[in-house]
Tab-separated table of C-alpha atoms and ligand atoms in Angstrom:
chain	number	residue	atom	x	y	z
L	1	MET	CA	24.650	21.704	-16.529
L	2	ARG	CA	22.587	20.335	-18.986
L	3	ARG	CA	19.589	21.870	-20.611
L	4	LEU	CA	17.347	19.893	-23.003
L	5	LYS	CA	14.846	21.802	-25.104
L	6	ARG	CA	11.298	20.167	-24.361
L	7	LYS	CA	7.663	21.377	-25.056
L	8	PHE	CA	5.249	19.231	-22.923
L	9	GLU	CA	1.766	18.809	-24.358
L	10	LEU	CA	-0.911	18.168	-21.600
L	11	HIS	CA	-3.722	19.298	-20.710
L	12	GLU	CA	-3.581	19.003	-17.033
L	13	PRO	CA	-5.318	21.600	-14.902
L	14	GLY	CA	-2.066	20.846	-12.558
L	15	PHE	CA	0.371	21.393	-14.777
L	16	ASN	CA	-1.251	24.535	-16.462
L	17	ALA	CA	-1.895	26.238	-13.128
L	18	ALA	CA	2.022	25.211	-12.091
L	19	VAL	CA	3.561	26.848	-15.536
L	20	SER	CA	1.401	29.767	-15.305
L	21	ALA	CA	2.554	30.753	-11.515
L	22	ALA	CA	6.196	30.151	-12.452
L	23	LEU	CA	5.755	32.269	-15.162
L	24	ARG	CA	4.156	34.841	-13.058
L	25	LEU	CA	7.446	34.463	-10.323
L	26	ARG	CA	9.794	35.341	-13.369
L	27	GLU	CA	8.013	38.014	-14.363
L	28	HIS	CA	8.679	39.292	-11.183
L	29	GLY	CA	12.276	38.897	-11.289
L	30	PHE	CA	12.210	35.401	-9.133
L	31	ALA	CA	13.837	31.994	-10.474
L	32	ALA	CA	11.046	29.692	-10.774
L	33	GLY	CA	10.004	26.179	-12.271
L	34	LEU	CA	8.423	22.659	-11.775
L	35	VAL	CA	10.715	20.374	-10.136
L	36	GLY	CA	10.970	17.087	-8.400
L	37	GLY	CA	8.672	13.698	-9.441
L	38	SER	CA	6.137	16.055	-11.890
L	39	VAL	CA	9.735	16.588	-14.080
L	40	ARG	CA	10.817	12.845	-13.976
L	41	ASP	CA	6.963	11.779	-15.116
L	42	LEU	CA	6.498	14.093	-17.798
L	43	LEU	CA	10.026	13.095	-19.115
L	44	LEU	CA	8.880	9.302	-19.096
L	45	GLY	CA	5.743	10.186	-20.985
L	46	LYS	CA	3.551	9.517	-17.669
L	47	VAL	CA	1.119	12.084	-16.207
L	48	PRO	CA	2.367	13.382	-13.333
L	49	SER	CA	0.059	13.351	-10.172
L	50	ASP	CA	0.902	16.810	-8.768
L	51	PHE	CA	3.036	19.309	-9.984
L	52	ASP	CA	5.789	21.053	-7.387
L	53	LEU	CA	7.168	24.238	-8.154
L	54	VAL	CA	11.150	25.616	-6.415
L	55	THR	CA	11.697	29.209	-6.751
L	56	SER	CA	13.931	32.274	-4.969
L	57	ALA	CA	10.815	33.996	-3.994
L	58	LYS	CA	10.833	33.621	-0.340
L	59	PRO	CA	7.640	32.611	1.308
L	60	GLU	CA	6.730	36.335	2.497
L	61	GLU	CA	7.236	37.333	-1.256
L	62	LEU	CA	5.043	34.061	-2.198
L	63	ALA	CA	2.900	35.594	0.337
L	64	GLN	CA	2.570	39.232	-1.560
L	65	LEU	CA	1.946	37.806	-5.154
L	66	PHE	CA	-0.300	35.004	-4.735
L	67	ALA	CA	-3.600	36.160	-2.915
L	68	ASP	CA	-4.200	32.776	-1.738
L	69	PHE	CA	-1.294	31.372	0.100
L	70	ARG	CA	-0.483	29.425	3.191
L	71	ALA	CA	2.718	28.384	4.963
L	72	VAL	CA	2.483	24.790	5.325
L	73	GLY	CA	5.900	24.129	6.460
L	74	ALA	CA	7.339	27.274	7.282
L	75	SER	CA	10.593	25.717	8.799
L	76	PHE	CA	11.353	24.261	5.078
L	77	GLY	CA	10.107	27.174	3.224
L	78	VAL	CA	7.411	25.084	1.607
L	79	SER	CA	4.220	26.945	0.857
L	80	LEU	CA	1.132	25.916	-0.575
L	81	ILE	CA	-0.358	28.484	-3.277
L	82	GLY	CA	-4.123	28.456	-5.192
L	83	VAL	CA	-3.836	28.787	-8.619
L	84	GLY	CA	-6.901	28.597	-11.076
L	85	GLY	CA	-8.906	25.972	-8.351
L	86	VAL	CA	-5.365	24.002	-8.305
L	87	SER	CA	-3.235	23.890	-5.165
L	88	LEU	CA	0.496	24.095	-5.761
L	89	GLU	CA	3.355	23.127	-3.385
L	90	VAL	CA	6.293	25.628	-4.052
L	91	ALA	CA	9.495	25.162	-2.102
L	92	THR	CA	11.922	28.368	-1.725
L	93	ALA	CA	14.937	26.786	-2.753
L	94	ARG	CA	17.632	25.997	0.467
L	95	GLU	CA	21.337	25.595	0.571
L	96	GLU	CA	22.051	21.796	0.257
L	97	ARG	CA	23.189	21.563	4.058
L	98	ASN	CA	19.881	22.752	5.411
L	99	TYR	CA	17.983	19.673	4.747
L	100	LEU	CA	16.725	19.805	7.880
L	101	ASP	CA	14.116	17.920	10.353
L	102	GLY	CA	11.809	21.325	10.824
L	103	ARG	CA	13.208	21.789	14.671
L	104	HIS	CA	15.558	24.571	13.810
L	105	PRO	CA	14.048	27.004	11.186
L	106	GLU	CA	16.226	29.693	12.347
L	107	LEU	CA	19.196	27.700	10.529
L	108	VAL	CA	17.274	27.565	7.078
L	109	ARG	CA	19.521	29.487	4.471
L	110	TYR	CA	17.625	30.006	1.244
L	111	THR	CA	19.200	30.537	-2.036
L	112	ALA	CA	18.343	32.359	-5.249
L	113	ASP	CA	20.101	29.336	-7.043
L	114	LEU	CA	18.237	26.583	-8.441
L	115	GLU	CA	21.270	24.792	-9.024
L	116	CYS	CA	22.491	24.573	-5.366
L	117	ASP	CA	18.610	23.747	-4.354
L	118	VAL	CA	18.674	20.440	-6.332
L	119	GLN	CA	21.820	19.533	-4.534
L	120	ARG	CA	20.032	18.463	-1.532
L	121	ARG	CA	17.425	16.556	-3.229
L	122	ASP	CA	17.449	12.539	-2.476
L	123	PHE	CA	17.856	11.256	-6.311
L	124	THR	CA	19.398	12.572	-9.157
L	125	ILE	CA	15.920	11.601	-11.408
L	126	ASN	CA	14.222	13.671	-9.021
L	127	ALA	CA	16.497	16.719	-8.918
L	128	LEU	CA	15.409	17.757	-12.690
L	129	TRP	CA	13.632	21.223	-13.286
L	130	TYR	CA	11.664	22.428	-15.865
L	131	ASP	CA	11.689	25.877	-17.024
L	132	PRO	CA	8.620	26.710	-18.873
L	133	ALA	CA	9.931	30.434	-19.879
L	134	GLU	CA	12.492	28.753	-22.051
L	135	GLY	CA	10.895	25.664	-22.459
L	136	GLU	CA	14.068	23.795	-20.916
L	137	VAL	CA	14.668	20.954	-18.570
L	138	CYS	CA	17.634	21.703	-16.661
L	139	ASP	CA	20.083	19.303	-15.305
L	140	CYS	CA	23.390	19.698	-12.862
L	141	VAL	CA	23.250	15.825	-11.223
L	142	GLY	CA	22.974	13.847	-14.343
L	143	GLY	CA	19.495	12.791	-13.832
L	144	ILE	CA	18.542	12.957	-17.605
L	145	ASP	CA	20.937	10.111	-17.953
L	146	ASP	CA	20.016	8.283	-15.353
L	147	LEU	CA	16.293	8.491	-16.647
L	148	GLU	CA	17.565	7.405	-19.886
L	149	ARG	CA	19.569	4.158	-18.590
L	150	GLY	CA	16.996	3.620	-15.557
L	151	VAL	CA	19.007	3.997	-12.496
L	152	VAL	CA	18.165	5.061	-9.354
L	153	ARG	CA	21.459	6.925	-7.850
L	154	THR	CA	21.143	9.690	-4.824
L	155	VAL	CA	22.361	13.033	-5.485
L	156	GLY	CA	26.190	13.229	-4.071
L	157	ASP	CA	27.354	11.156	-1.219
L	158	ALA	CA	24.591	8.587	-0.865
L	159	GLY	CA	25.323	7.760	3.061
L	160	ARG	CA	24.677	11.363	3.418
L	161	ARG	CA	21.908	11.588	1.635
L	162	PHE	CA	20.265	8.588	3.560
L	163	ASN	CA	21.224	9.708	7.026
L	164	GLU	CA	19.362	12.756	6.134
L	165	ASP	CA	16.270	10.835	5.933
L	166	TYR	CA	16.199	7.017	6.015
L	167	LEU	CA	12.908	7.127	4.396
L	168	ARG	CA	14.694	7.469	1.527
L	169	MET	CA	16.232	4.166	1.181
L	170	LEU	CA	12.222	2.778	0.990
L	171	ARG	CA	11.542	5.394	-1.508
L	172	ALA	CA	14.823	4.427	-3.683
L	173	VAL	CA	13.335	0.733	-3.800
L	174	ARG	CA	9.583	2.376	-4.836
L	175	PHE	CA	10.897	3.926	-7.694
L	176	ALA	CA	13.373	1.041	-8.809
L	177	ALA	CA	10.413	-1.105	-8.612
L	178	ARG	CA	7.623	1.432	-9.637
L	179	LEU	CA	9.991	2.439	-12.862
L	180	ARG	CA	11.410	-0.903	-13.576
L	181	PHE	CA	14.552	0.291	-13.027
L	182	GLU	CA	17.912	-0.554	-11.188
L	183	LEU	CA	19.362	0.789	-8.197
L	184	PHE	CA	22.835	2.002	-9.092
L	185	PRO	CA	25.778	0.119	-7.072
L	186	GLU	CA	26.609	2.621	-4.741
L	187	THR	CA	23.461	3.677	-3.774
L	188	ARG	CA	22.620	0.106	-3.285
L	189	ARG	CA	25.649	-0.613	-1.056
L	190	ALA	CA	24.821	2.128	0.946
L	191	ILE	CA	20.946	1.174	1.617
L	192	GLN	CA	22.669	-1.865	2.856
L	193	ALA	CA	24.775	-0.443	4.908
L	194	LEU	CA	22.272	1.515	6.339
L	195	ALA	CA	18.848	-0.335	6.516
L	196	PRO	CA	18.771	-0.991	10.190
L	197	LYS	CA	18.122	2.399	10.490
L	198	ALA	CA	15.179	2.202	8.878
L	199	ALA	CA	13.477	0.638	11.422
L	200	GLY	CA	13.289	4.005	13.521
L	201	LEU	CA	11.430	5.280	10.952
L	202	ALA	CA	7.421	6.259	11.702
L	203	GLY	CA	5.163	3.556	11.304
L	204	GLU	CA	2.984	5.641	9.141
L	205	ARG	CA	5.687	6.404	7.212
L	206	ILE	CA	6.578	2.793	6.732
L	207	ASN	CA	3.362	2.267	5.497
L	208	ALA	CA	2.446	4.723	3.016
L	209	GLU	CA	5.910	3.662	1.052
L	210	VAL	CA	5.196	0.026	1.541
L	211	THR	CA	1.772	0.427	0.049
L	212	ARG	CA	2.888	2.134	-2.888
L	213	MET	CA	5.283	-0.267	-3.614
L	214	LEU	CA	2.619	-3.235	-3.291
L	215	THR	CA	0.090	-1.170	-5.076
L	216	GLY	CA	2.651	-0.576	-8.072
L	217	PRO	CA	3.357	-2.477	-11.259
L	218	ASP	CA	5.489	-5.065	-9.776
L	219	PRO	CA	5.096	-5.753	-6.304
L	220	ALA	CA	6.885	-9.004	-6.344
L	221	ARG	CA	10.452	-7.042	-7.339
L	222	ALA	CA	9.651	-4.424	-4.743
L	223	VAL	CA	9.622	-6.820	-1.767
L	224	ARG	CA	12.267	-9.121	-3.059
L	225	MET	CA	14.302	-5.736	-3.272
L	226	LEU	CA	13.249	-4.881	-0.017
L	227	PHE	CA	14.756	-8.221	0.888
L	228	ASP	CA	17.931	-8.150	-0.679
L	229	THR	CA	19.128	-4.807	0.680
L	230	GLY	CA	18.137	-5.747	4.438
L	231	LEU	CA	15.426	-3.030	4.514
L	232	LEU	CA	12.561	-5.747	4.597
L	233	ALA	CA	14.174	-7.045	8.079
L	234	ALA	CA	14.218	-3.442	9.362
L	235	VAL	CA	10.906	-2.565	8.750
L	236	LEU	CA	8.706	-5.854	8.233
L	237	PRO	CA	11.091	-8.582	10.106
L	238	GLU	CA	8.267	-11.234	10.101
L	239	VAL	CA	8.165	-10.816	6.643
L	240	ALA	CA	11.830	-11.512	6.364
L	241	ALA	CA	11.688	-14.273	9.016
L	242	LEU	CA	9.493	-16.252	5.852
L	243	ASP	CA	12.577	-17.196	3.658
L	244	GLY	CA	14.034	-20.424	4.349
L	245	VAL	CA	10.699	-21.814	5.714
L	246	GLU	CA	10.263	-24.891	3.935
L	247	GLN	CA	7.080	-26.638	3.271
L	248	PRO	CA	5.781	-29.708	1.875
L	249	PRO	CA	6.826	-30.412	-1.700
L	250	GLU	CA	3.976	-31.787	-3.026
L	251	PHE	CA	1.782	-28.775	-2.082
L	252	HIS	CA	4.083	-26.311	-2.342
L	253	PRO	CA	6.730	-27.169	-5.469
L	254	GLU	CA	7.644	-23.666	-5.605
L	255	GLY	CA	9.755	-23.405	-2.379
L	256	ASP	CA	9.526	-21.857	1.135
L	257	VAL	CA	7.117	-19.743	2.509
L	258	LEU	CA	8.628	-16.084	0.965
L	259	THR	CA	9.006	-17.315	-2.270
L	260	HIS	CA	5.253	-18.377	-2.369
L	261	THR	CA	4.557	-14.875	-0.864
L	262	LEU	CA	6.176	-13.632	-3.646
L	263	LEU	CA	4.637	-15.532	-6.391
L	264	MET	CA	0.773	-14.751	-5.340
L	265	LEU	CA	2.166	-11.049	-5.134
L	266	SER	CA	3.475	-11.447	-8.818
L	267	HIS	CA	0.079	-12.656	-9.895
L	268	MET	CA	-2.274	-10.182	-8.594
L	269	ALA	CA	-4.076	-8.250	-11.474
L	270	CYS	CA	-5.170	-5.454	-9.291
L	271	ALA	CA	-4.029	-2.895	-7.193
L	272	ASP	CA	-5.836	-3.222	-4.271
L	273	ALA	CA	-4.058	-2.263	-1.094
L	274	ASN	CA	-6.034	-4.619	1.322
L	275	LEU	CA	-5.357	-7.632	-0.688
L	276	ALA	CA	-1.980	-6.877	-1.091
L	277	TRP	CA	-0.928	-6.819	2.500
L	278	SER	CA	-3.718	-9.715	2.872
L	279	VAL	CA	-1.122	-11.592	0.593
L	280	LEU	CA	1.885	-10.393	2.616
L	281	LEU	CA	0.798	-11.422	5.587
L	282	HIS	CA	-1.337	-14.219	5.142
L	283	ASP	CA	1.416	-17.235	6.037
L	284	ILE	CA	2.977	-14.467	8.468
L	285	SER	CA	2.789	-17.274	11.284
L	286	LYS	CA	4.321	-20.026	9.441
L	287	PRO	CA	7.479	-19.837	10.859
L	288	GLU	CA	6.396	-19.570	14.343
L	289	ALA	CA	3.586	-22.583	13.851
L	290	ARG	CA	5.992	-25.034	11.927
L	291	THR	CA	6.076	-28.366	13.141
L	292	VAL	CA	7.553	-31.514	11.527
L	293	GLY	CA	5.912	-34.977	12.602
L	294	GLU	CA	7.449	-38.638	12.884
L	295	ASP	CA	6.476	-38.821	9.192
L	296	GLY	CA	9.271	-36.183	8.608
L	297	ARG	CA	6.088	-33.747	7.060
L	298	ALA	CA	6.078	-30.259	8.011
L	299	ARG	CA	2.650	-28.686	9.250
L	300	PHE	CA	1.380	-25.523	9.968
L	301	TYR	CA	-1.129	-26.143	12.882
L	302	ALA	CA	-3.672	-22.814	13.777
L	303	HIS	CA	-1.007	-20.564	11.246
L	304	GLU	CA	-4.246	-18.631	10.370
L	305	SER	CA	-5.532	-17.656	13.763
L	306	MET	CA	-1.835	-17.169	15.171
L	307	GLY	CA	-1.079	-15.236	12.092
L	308	ALA	CA	-4.358	-13.024	12.217
L	309	GLU	CA	-3.140	-11.857	15.595
L	310	LEU	CA	0.264	-11.164	14.689
L	311	ALA	CA	-1.059	-9.404	11.600
L	312	GLY	CA	-2.784	-7.599	14.058
L	313	LYS	CA	0.207	-6.216	15.668
L	314	ILE	CA	1.987	-5.226	12.562
L	315	LEU	CA	-0.981	-3.345	10.983
L	316	ASP	CA	-1.083	-1.658	14.651
L	317	ARG	CA	2.402	-0.672	14.486
L	318	LEU	CA	2.104	0.497	10.848
L	319	HIS	CA	-0.923	2.843	12.099
L	320	PHE	CA	-3.593	0.864	9.852
L	321	SER	CA	-7.565	2.188	10.179
L	322	SER	CA	-9.509	-0.317	12.183
L	323	ALA	CA	-11.614	-0.712	9.161
L	324	ASP	CA	-8.548	-2.103	6.856
L	325	ARG	CA	-6.842	-3.762	9.666
L	326	ASP	CA	-10.164	-5.533	10.527
L	327	SER	CA	-10.505	-6.506	6.636
L	328	ILE	CA	-7.015	-7.675	6.763
L	329	THR	CA	-6.934	-9.813	9.555
L	330	GLN	CA	-10.191	-11.003	9.117
L	331	ALA	CA	-8.824	-12.836	5.100
L	332	VAL	CA	-5.883	-14.185	7.185
L	333	ARG	CA	-7.680	-15.767	9.411
L	334	ASN	CA	-10.319	-17.113	7.223
L	335	HIS	CA	-8.026	-18.204	4.192
L	336	MET	CA	-7.621	-21.699	4.845
L	337	ARG	CA	-11.477	-22.208	5.456
L	338	PHE	CA	-11.906	-21.908	1.578
L	339	ALA	CA	-9.980	-24.665	1.015
L	340	SER	CA	-13.325	-26.914	3.174
L	341	VAL	CA	-16.211	-24.679	1.433
L	342	ARG	CA	-17.568	-28.132	-0.015
L	343	ASP	CA	-18.091	-29.954	3.392
L	344	MET	CA	-19.194	-26.565	4.773
L	345	ARG	CA	-23.070	-26.280	6.184
L	346	ALA	CA	-25.087	-24.646	4.045
L	347	ALA	CA	-25.806	-21.695	6.607
L	348	LYS	CA	-22.085	-21.519	7.422
L	349	LEU	CA	-21.378	-20.968	3.879
L	350	ARG	CA	-24.125	-18.379	3.173
L	351	LYS	CA	-22.488	-16.250	5.694
L	352	LEU	CA	-18.836	-16.714	4.373
L	353	ILE	CA	-20.620	-15.585	0.591
L	354	ALA	CA	-22.211	-12.620	1.990
L	355	ASP	CA	-19.606	-11.228	4.458
L	356	PRO	CA	-18.536	-7.945	2.577
L	357	ASN	CA	-15.022	-8.577	2.956
L	358	PHE	CA	-15.458	-11.994	0.497
L	359	PRO	CA	-14.166	-10.998	-2.716
L	360	LEU	CA	-11.031	-10.101	-1.330
L	361	GLU	CA	-11.170	-13.496	0.832
L	362	LEU	CA	-11.821	-15.217	-2.554
L	363	GLU	CA	-9.155	-13.597	-4.714
L	364	LEU	CA	-6.474	-14.266	-1.562
L	365	HIS	CA	-7.755	-17.912	-2.178
L	366	ARG	CA	-7.411	-17.635	-6.159
L	367	LEU	CA	-3.939	-16.111	-5.539
L	368	ASP	CA	-2.716	-18.892	-2.595
L	369	CYS	CA	-4.139	-21.689	-5.033
L	370	ILE	CA	-2.273	-20.773	-8.285
L	371	SER	CA	0.747	-19.765	-6.570
L	372	CYS	CA	1.503	-23.421	-4.854
L	373	HIS	CA	-0.498	-26.631	-5.775
L	374	GLY	CA	-2.593	-25.162	-8.385
L	375	LEU	CA	-5.665	-26.866	-7.648
L	376	MET	CA	-9.012	-24.785	-8.419
L	377	GLU	CA	-11.795	-27.081	-7.139
L	378	CYS	CA	-12.864	-24.849	-4.366
L	379	PHE	CA	-12.307	-21.722	-6.284
L	380	VAL	CA	-14.655	-23.125	-8.798
L	381	PHE	CA	-17.123	-24.234	-6.669
L	382	LEU	CA	-17.327	-20.924	-5.012
L	383	LEU	CA	-17.862	-19.344	-8.626
L	384	ASP	CA	-20.617	-21.932	-9.536
L	385	ARG	CA	-22.590	-21.234	-6.302
L	386	LEU	CA	-22.418	-17.328	-6.887
L	387	ALA	CA	-23.037	-17.652	-10.227
L	388	ALA	CA	-26.146	-20.084	-9.786
L	389	GLU	CA	-27.460	-18.379	-6.775
L	390	PRO	CA	-26.317	-14.605	-7.134
L	391	GLU	CA	-29.000	-13.417	-4.509
L	392	HIS	CA	-26.428	-15.380	-1.740
L	393	ARG	CA	-24.033	-12.186	-2.300
L	394	ARG	CA	-26.416	-10.642	0.579
L	395	LEU	CA	-27.603	-12.308	3.602
L	396	PRO	CA	-31.782	-11.950	3.668
L	397	GLU	CA	-33.865	-10.520	6.612
L	398	PRO	CA	-34.323	-13.079	9.266
L	399	TRP	CA	-38.021	-14.276	9.485
L	400	VAL	CA	-38.007	-14.584	13.123
L	401	ARG	CA	-36.595	-11.761	15.162
L	402	GLY	CA	-36.691	-11.039	19.510
L	403	ARG	CA	-40.552	-8.914	18.693
L	404	ASP	CA	-41.854	-11.826	17.099
L	405	LEU	CA	-41.619	-13.975	20.146
L	406	VAL	CA	-42.368	-11.532	22.763
L	407	ALA	CA	-45.755	-10.747	20.689
L	408	ALA	CA	-46.204	-14.727	21.125
L	409	GLY	CA	-45.895	-14.517	24.713
L	410	VAL	CA	-42.390	-15.465	25.077
L	411	LYS	CA	-40.920	-13.855	28.378
L	412	PRO	CA	-37.119	-12.626	27.141
L	413	GLY	CA	-34.506	-14.304	28.667
L	414	PRO	CA	-31.033	-16.077	28.181
L	415	ARG	CA	-32.337	-18.137	25.390
L	416	PHE	CA	-33.403	-15.898	23.010
L	417	LYS	CA	-30.358	-15.310	21.257
L	418	THR	CA	-29.296	-18.654	20.592
L	419	VAL	CA	-32.679	-19.709	19.861
L	420	LEU	CA	-32.948	-16.688	16.880
L	421	GLU	CA	-29.640	-18.122	15.543
L	422	GLU	CA	-30.517	-21.678	15.507
L	423	VAL	CA	-33.856	-20.648	13.348
L	424	PHE	CA	-31.703	-18.607	10.836
L	425	GLU	CA	-29.506	-20.889	10.204
L	426	LEU	CA	-32.520	-22.885	9.309
L	427	GLN	CA	-33.578	-20.848	7.212
L	428	LEU	CA	-29.950	-20.083	5.303
L	429	ALA	CA	-29.754	-23.530	4.998
L	430	GLY	CA	-33.054	-23.533	2.847
L	431	GLU	CA	-34.515	-25.836	5.705
L	432	LEU	CA	-38.036	-23.367	6.709
L	433	SER	CA	-40.230	-22.190	3.451
L	434	THR	CA	-42.305	-19.495	5.362
L	435	PRO	CA	-41.938	-17.037	7.996
L	436	GLU	CA	-44.764	-19.024	9.634
L	437	GLU	CA	-42.678	-21.847	9.805
L	438	ALA	CA	-39.810	-20.300	10.864
L	439	LEU	CA	-41.794	-18.926	14.141
L	440	GLU	CA	-43.381	-21.741	15.162
L	441	THR	CA	-40.079	-23.868	14.972
L	442	ALA	CA	-38.791	-21.115	17.066
L	443	LEU	CA	-41.820	-21.114	19.692
L	444	GLU	CA	-41.686	-25.225	19.710
L	445	ARG	CA	-37.928	-24.553	21.464
L	446	PHE	CA	-39.581	-22.579	24.439
L	447	ARG	CA	-42.695	-25.362	25.066
Y	1	LIG	N1	12.593	12.040	1.687
Y	1	LIG	C1	12.511	12.756	0.159
Y	1	LIG	C2	10.975	13.414	-0.050
Y	1	LIG	C3	11.165	14.260	-1.115
Y	1	LIG	N2	11.872	14.873	-1.672
Y	1	LIG	C4	12.585	15.712	-2.810
Y	1	LIG	O1	11.090	16.431	-2.795
Y	1	LIG	C5	10.538	15.863	-4.348
Y	1	LIG	C6	8.706	15.872	-3.988
Y	1	LIG	O2	8.490	14.749	-3.079
Y	1	LIG	P1	7.597	13.609	-3.506
Y	1	LIG	O3	6.151	14.590	-3.187
Y	1	LIG	O4	7.130	13.159	-1.938
Y	1	LIG	O5	7.700	12.708	-4.608
Y	1	LIG	P2	7.718	12.906	-5.896
Y	1	LIG	O6	9.137	12.585	-6.333
Y	1	LIG	O7	6.978	14.211	-6.282
Y	1	LIG	O8	7.242	11.320	-6.429
Y	1	LIG	P3	5.760	10.712	-5.988
Y	1	LIG	O9	4.728	12.235	-6.047
Y	1	LIG	O10	5.648	9.663	-7.487
Y	1	LIG	O11	5.958	10.514	-4.936
Y	1	LIG	C7	11.186	14.908	-4.774
Y	1	LIG	O12	10.937	14.390	-6.187
Y	1	LIG	C8	12.397	14.683	-4.491
Y	1	LIG	O13	13.321	16.057	-4.936
Y	1	LIG	C9	13.517	14.183	-0.955
Y	1	LIG	O14	14.244	14.894	-1.428
Y	1	LIG	N3	13.690	13.393	-0.155
């Protein structure tokens, strides 16, 4: 086993809590250390998002030592302890063959040997542990070397590791894309062989992994890796089907729909999950909508409305919240509208600009343009409008409401709604000057 002397200077409450819990466990005769992603990130000079512990203490022993104790995954030997106001996940070390799905708690075999525990973990870079008592990173799987050479490699047999949990294949791609690492050849081959199995993963697990890829530092590379390994065809077959869908080269010199989508992802400047999913899905129905006219040119009529419907089905399958689903499907449905903003009726344009989803849709439009023909007139037109009339970011209150019509003696009826909408549109278009004029215009329509 390789031991690396390290002193981590970190003013993080989570780190301090994890170190003090590990030292406390050591004082009581148990083996204990920080483990998993936190040690990986510490060695890479990043601040970990959370700090997990591994120990030889069994859950009932932890319960005696820490007043704030909760068994969260009793069947896996995972507990939560509270130390100094910080909640820490503690895994009781288990034998390698005990990677279980939680359905057979009676089969869990604990071990006092941390070396044994790390053998059941997914990747060597996640299988290091840090012993704060000795100030040492302990490595019995070659994880330090893999971190240095930038490789994601399974601990032990790749096929076996992935068969224990197919989500690990997506995790491999996430870590490679996020850390700008390569997949170890044997790890990559195993993913290619087992990729179809990822289709059976629960939607919310796929969602969480892919979202982390899309909001990471290199979403385009992540999706390209998913495609190249066959994982994209398993978890998002509709996106994989964009490959090879040819578009008119005069508008799309960059190539087919998948290439265009990846280019957009590579130009994304912020880690906004709904924007990233809108990019990924904006042209999702192009394969289905594609027709070739007598002039030999490919066209994609109605791909935005068909796309919104298909995107909705995909997002439902991945268990998106209804708010996120609505924002993304609306962006897909509207994305072609931006090409005609300069000819849009004033009221329609104001409604588009005042929509809460507008900032996302505007950015989608910008990414779409810079990733194909590069024509930015519509984008610049909208920026000019926003600069000239910043108050247009919100819709005004309508000058006439139903109650005003009733007060003026109009009997409520089916025409109410249409008339109120028409008058509001005139108000938005600047064709009315005062509330009185608006009311008069409405009343005229009932005479
Ligand atoms: N399917 C999984 C999930 C997790 N792990 C192990 O459990 C640790 C903690 O998992 P998690 O918190 O999900 O990921 P981290 O590696 O901590 O990384 P991050 O927080 O960046 O996702 C991992 O490092 C890994 O050792 C595993 O072996 N197999």
